[in-house]
Amino acid sequence: MNQRGNYDVEPWGLRETSLDLEVLAQSESLFALSNGNIGWRGNLDEGEPHGLHGSYLNGVHELRPLPYAEVGFGYPEQDQVAVNVTDGKIFRLLVDDEPFGVRYGVLASHERFLDFRSGLLERVIDWATPKGKRVRITSTRLVSFEQRSIGAICYEVEALDQPVHLVLQSELVTNEPAPPASNDPRDAIALDAPWSSLTFTSDGTWAELLHRTAFSGLTVAAVMDHEIDAPPSAIVTSESFEDVARMTISVNVEPGERLRVVKFVAYGWSSEQTWEALRDQTNAAMVAARERGWEGLCRDQCDYLDDFWHRADVEIDGDAEIQQAARFSLFHVLQAGARNERRAIPAKGLTGNGYDGHAFWDSETFVLQVLSYIAPNAVSEALRWRHSTLPMAKERATQLRLEGAAFPWRTITGAECSSYWPAGTAAFHVTADISDAVLRYVHATGDVDFERNQGLELLVESSRLWLALGHYDFIGKFRLDGVTGPDEYSAVADNNIYTNLMAEQNLRAAADVAERYANEAAALGVTDEEIAAWRAAAAAMTIPFDERLGVFSQAERFTDHEFWDFEGTTDEQYPLLLNFPYFDLYRKQVVKQADLVMAMYLRGDAFTPEQKRVNFDYYESLTVRDSSLSACSQSVLAAEVGHLALAYDYLAEASLMDLEDLEHNTRDGLHVASLAGTWISLVAGLAGMRPWGESLRFSPQLPEGITRLAFNLVFRGRHLRVETTPTTTTYTLSRGDALELRHGYEAFTVTPGASVVLDRTLEALPTAWPPPVQPRGRAPQHRVADAGRKDVTA
């Protein structure tokens, strides 16, 4: 675990002040660059040493058969595995015939800085050959937000004290070695050499490689070109082979002189185009990048991010670590979705190959929740991708002998890739999560065209699934039996409360939207009788409640199960899924991640304040947080029921999940949903933001240690800023028409260019009871009031 030893705390970037090879794979994830289409891990420029090679194109995958010891009806037959594409990041340097490498010669200094405002990753190295000749190497890397097919690197070598002869090689490399296999099911399946060469060419400073996968039939083109600024003695040559293309510069450099090379890399991929057409398309992208030039690409990057931070920034006074983590999180959430353009947003984004590059419910429930208020165009594209996969979801439902659409638990293209039924197919809540994202996006944007043309069909087909999946019991209650909710330690249960409440919302919303767009609904075959059936099922939905304990049951009979032996479970036995059989987990009261607690956040209208308090306390004592998705939901509810110190602790856990490698698997890529959870913990948690009619409601409150919280967001084309301190909350509208909001239960209107300042004191929060108790050894690390520094005694 990295306890921030070589990462400075600063508000607008992540700085690594020395190179620690023990956590190299983790740092590669932290320093990854992406635009939602291209992903480059933060590998060292020379390619070695490395933790995990990583160059990705969103959607590019290979197929592999899913083996089963015993075949069952409806089991998916193929897996989709994200694979490395051609690596365009690599430079290799010789200084007087001595190879530059961080494990060779004398590494006097090594610093990397990821700038959240410019989107650039800069690396500065002072290095000496074994014979004592010193050079300074500077590389600056970007993946363009404006030109979705382009990555670029500016690489400079300066002689410091003596003349040197430099040989610099810039490469494209395909079929890099795969990492060793792992027994952790969260890790990726490594496929060796998935690419077959189609053609390769080089000429002067330019080279290209084209490859195709054997089974998925995807073709990828990678093109590189260069701008060279070198002393007159420079000689440039190039060569290409099936899996490698190389441009080489040989030059003599005097002290104070430098060799500067700008490398442009363009990618393209297709499952339908001929390789000739794809090659031409990729070369056209290269021409556009060359015309813009390095300085132009950097200006575009800054302009793009200036606009983003203007509508999305979060400011925190009192805790410098959380301030840095909040911007780190927002930057990577943006990178995951900015240019996804009708592709999935994987659980790891494009920062690593964890979970095989699959997308889960994480995308709609966590990532799109945040993007709806800071980058709504990315949400529109992601939901249009889901809509484009409806034929596969309907086919899957038919295979399961159901109606409507059964969306996959894990996927790249839209086909189900989960081979474990209890935590895969049975997790039908993913379909309701997609509908929830539709409703949130339309509420946040007012995009009626999307609601009519894509949202309606998604809501209709998902509601058809619920009617087919459920049934009425002998007392007339509508039941959803044999499903798995967010808590994967309680699989194939009857009437999971999260699933039932989200399905209820789905059914009601489908009925409302179908009535609003009657002609379009009729074209989908919706009848008045079907709408009435949706409303009836929603009204009769089973919501399990334990009268004996006075708490809602996560699923029927859950509170009758034996309690897990938390006292007899050691710290080394977490996560439980790696140390205990699922059979044991499924029949005990132990919760992997927030389930009912998350339902109380997303469906807060279904619970009274007192019910939220009692239920939060009960389930807090059972939740072990073996998932990175849990902390942010627990933070939101802790704040809502008045446990502000605990909300602060969970905020820190969500925001520092990767910066401190809390789950010990950041090496495989960032936890993008937990990063999104940082914003959720701050804005939905401490600021208490909730939908309210056609607008928003806020209930801000700050824990001891945070003295000011301010954030920007976009709501229906308006740019709103909320700033809260221990005494006041200020609402400012910088763009758009007047907006009616609610502060606690007080309605007010904020007008363009004006601010409304209100007393921060809201309705009294019931805080008289003691804080809840977590399972032994599973309490979050406590943060003390002194600038949020960690309490080492906790």
GROMACS .gro file of N, CA and C in nm, residues 436 439-440 497-498 500-509 512 538-539 541 543 552 596-612 615 636-637 640 688-693 697 745:
model
  150
  436ASP      N    1  -3.275   0.415  -1.412
  436ASP     CA    2  -3.251   0.523  -1.316
  436ASP      C    3  -3.160   0.629  -1.377
  439LEU      N    4  -3.362   0.844  -1.614
  439LEU     CA    5  -3.445   0.941  -1.543
  439LEU      C    6  -3.361   1.056  -1.488
  440ARG      N    7  -3.244   1.024  -1.432
  440ARG     CA    8  -3.158   1.128  -1.377
  440ARG      C    9  -3.108   1.222  -1.486
  497ILE      N   10  -3.457  -0.565  -0.150
  497ILE     CA   11  -3.528  -0.438  -0.138
  497ILE      C   12  -3.475  -0.334  -0.236
  498TYR      N   13  -3.346  -0.333  -0.262
  498TYR     CA   14  -3.290  -0.240  -0.360
  498TYR      C   15  -3.350  -0.268  -0.498
  500ASN      N   16  -3.624  -0.427  -0.578
  500ASN     CA   17  -3.768  -0.403  -0.584
  500ASN      C   18  -3.801  -0.254  -0.589
  501LEU      N   19  -3.732  -0.173  -0.509
  501LEU     CA   20  -3.759  -0.030  -0.511
  501LEU      C   21  -3.716   0.035  -0.642
  502MET      N   22  -3.604  -0.008  -0.697
  502MET     CA   23  -3.560   0.048  -0.825
  502MET      C   24  -3.652   0.002  -0.939
  503ALA      N   25  -3.700  -0.123  -0.931
  503ALA     CA   26  -3.795  -0.171  -1.031
  503ALA      C   27  -3.927  -0.096  -1.019
  504GLU      N   28  -3.971  -0.069  -0.898
  504GLU     CA   29  -4.094   0.009  -0.877
  504GLU      C   30  -4.083   0.145  -0.944
  505GLN      N   31  -3.971   0.214  -0.922
  505GLN     CA   32  -3.949   0.343  -0.987
  505GLN      C   33  -3.951   0.330  -1.138
  506ASN      N   34  -3.886   0.226  -1.188
  506ASN     CA   35  -3.880   0.199  -1.331
  506ASN      C   36  -4.022   0.184  -1.389
  507LEU      N   37  -4.105   0.105  -1.324
  507LEU     CA   38  -4.241   0.079  -1.372
  507LEU      C   39  -4.325   0.206  -1.373
  508ARG      N   40  -4.319   0.284  -1.267
  508ARG     CA   41  -4.397   0.408  -1.262
  508ARG      C   42  -4.351   0.506  -1.369
  509ALA      N   43  -4.218   0.517  -1.384
  509ALA     CA   44  -4.165   0.611  -1.482
  509ALA      C   45  -4.202   0.571  -1.623
  512ASP      N   46  -4.553   0.677  -1.688
  512ASP     CA   47  -4.565   0.822  -1.706
  512ASP      C   48  -4.514   0.865  -1.843
  538ALA      N   49  -4.618  -0.184  -0.965
  538ALA     CA   50  -4.545  -0.089  -0.881
  538ALA      C   51  -4.618  -0.067  -0.749
  539ALA      N   52  -4.750  -0.053  -0.755
  539ALA     CA   53  -4.828  -0.028  -0.634
  539ALA      C   54  -4.826  -0.147  -0.539
  541MET      N   55  -4.572  -0.370  -0.511
  541MET     CA   56  -4.436  -0.422  -0.495
  541MET      C   57  -4.408  -0.463  -0.349
  543ILE      N   58  -4.204  -0.502  -0.024
  543ILE     CA   59  -4.094  -0.434   0.043
  543ILE      C   60  -4.075  -0.502   0.178
  552PHE      N   61  -3.613  -0.267   0.795
  552PHE     CA   62  -3.638  -0.330   0.666
  552PHE      C   63  -3.536  -0.442   0.646
  596LEU      N   64  -2.923  -0.211   0.099
  596LEU     CA   65  -3.037  -0.137   0.151
  596LEU      C   66  -2.999   0.009   0.178
  597VAL      N   67  -2.878   0.031   0.226
  597VAL     CA   68  -2.833   0.169   0.251
  597VAL      C   69  -2.833   0.249   0.121
  598MET      N   70  -2.791   0.187   0.012
  598MET     CA   71  -2.793   0.257  -0.116
  598MET      C   72  -2.937   0.283  -0.163
  599ALA      N   73  -3.026   0.188  -0.134
  599ALA     CA   74  -3.167   0.210  -0.167
  599ALA      C   75  -3.222   0.331  -0.092
  600MET      N   76  -3.177   0.351   0.032
  600MET     CA   77  -3.224   0.466   0.110
  600MET      C   78  -3.172   0.597   0.054
  601TYR      N   79  -3.062   0.593  -0.022
  601TYR     CA   80  -3.013   0.713  -0.091
  601TYR      C   81  -3.088   0.734  -0.222
  602LEU      N   82  -3.086   0.635  -0.310
  602LEU     CA   83  -3.145   0.654  -0.443
  602LEU      C   84  -3.297   0.656  -0.439
  603ARG      N   85  -3.358   0.589  -0.342
  603ARG     CA   86  -3.503   0.590  -0.326
  603ARG      C   87  -3.539   0.643  -0.187
  604GLY      N   88  -3.480   0.756  -0.154
  604GLY     CA   89  -3.503   0.813  -0.022
  604GLY      C   90  -3.648   0.844   0.005
  605ASP      N   91  -3.728   0.864  -0.100
  605ASP     CA   92  -3.870   0.894  -0.084
  605ASP      C   93  -3.948   0.777  -0.024
  606ALA      N   94  -3.890   0.657  -0.025
  606ALA     CA   95  -3.959   0.538   0.024
  606ALA      C   96  -3.937   0.514   0.173
  607PHE      N   97  -3.862   0.601   0.241
  607PHE     CA   98  -3.828   0.581   0.381
  607PHE      C   99  -3.850   0.711   0.459
  608THR      N  100  -3.890   0.698   0.584
  608THR     CA  101  -3.898   0.814   0.672
  608THR      C  102  -3.760   0.843   0.728
  609PRO      N  103  -3.736   0.965   0.780
  609PRO     CA  104  -3.607   0.994   0.843
  609PRO      C  105  -3.573   0.898   0.956
  610GLU      N  106  -3.672   0.862   1.037
  610GLU     CA  107  -3.645   0.769   1.147
  610GLU      C  108  -3.609   0.631   1.094
  611GLN      N  109  -3.676   0.585   0.989
  611GLN     CA  110  -3.643   0.455   0.930
  611GLN      C  111  -3.501   0.456   0.875
  612LYS      N  112  -3.461   0.565   0.814
  612LYS     CA  113  -3.324   0.573   0.762
  612LYS      C  114  -3.223   0.561   0.875
  615ASN      N  115  -3.229   0.189   1.020
  615ASN     CA  116  -3.176   0.093   0.923
  615ASN      C  117  -3.028   0.115   0.897
  636VAL      N  118  -2.297   0.915   0.215
  636VAL     CA  119  -2.417   0.995   0.189
  636VAL      C  120  -2.520   0.975   0.299
  637LEU      N  121  -2.547   0.849   0.334
  637LEU     CA  122  -2.650   0.823   0.435
  637LEU      C  123  -2.604   0.863   0.574
  640GLU      N  124  -2.679   1.217   0.596
  640GLU     CA  125  -2.822   1.246   0.603
  640GLU      C  126  -2.881   1.219   0.741
  688GLY      N  127  -2.598   1.753   0.057
  688GLY     CA  128  -2.735   1.703   0.062
  688GLY      C  129  -2.816   1.725  -0.064
  689MET      N  130  -2.754   1.727  -0.181
  689MET     CA  131  -2.829   1.753  -0.304
  689MET      C  132  -2.919   1.635  -0.339
  690ARG      N  133  -3.046   1.665  -0.368
  690ARG     CA  134  -3.142   1.566  -0.412
  690ARG      C  135  -3.231   1.629  -0.519
  691PRO      N  136  -3.282   1.548  -0.614
  691PRO     CA  137  -3.385   1.601  -0.704
  691PRO      C  138  -3.506   1.649  -0.623
  692TRP      N  139  -3.567   1.757  -0.668
  692TRP     CA  140  -3.686   1.813  -0.602
  692TRP      C  141  -3.781   1.865  -0.711
  693GLY      N  142  -3.885   1.789  -0.738
  693GLY     CA  143  -3.975   1.828  -0.846
  693GLY      C  144  -3.897   1.838  -0.976
  697ARG      N  145  -3.283   2.024  -0.450
  697ARG     CA  146  -3.288   2.061  -0.308
  697ARG      C  147  -3.151   2.036  -0.248
  745TYR      N  148  -3.605   2.297   0.363
  745TYR     CA  149  -3.744   2.301   0.319
  745TYR      C  150  -3.786   2.442   0.279
   0.00000   0.00000   0.00000
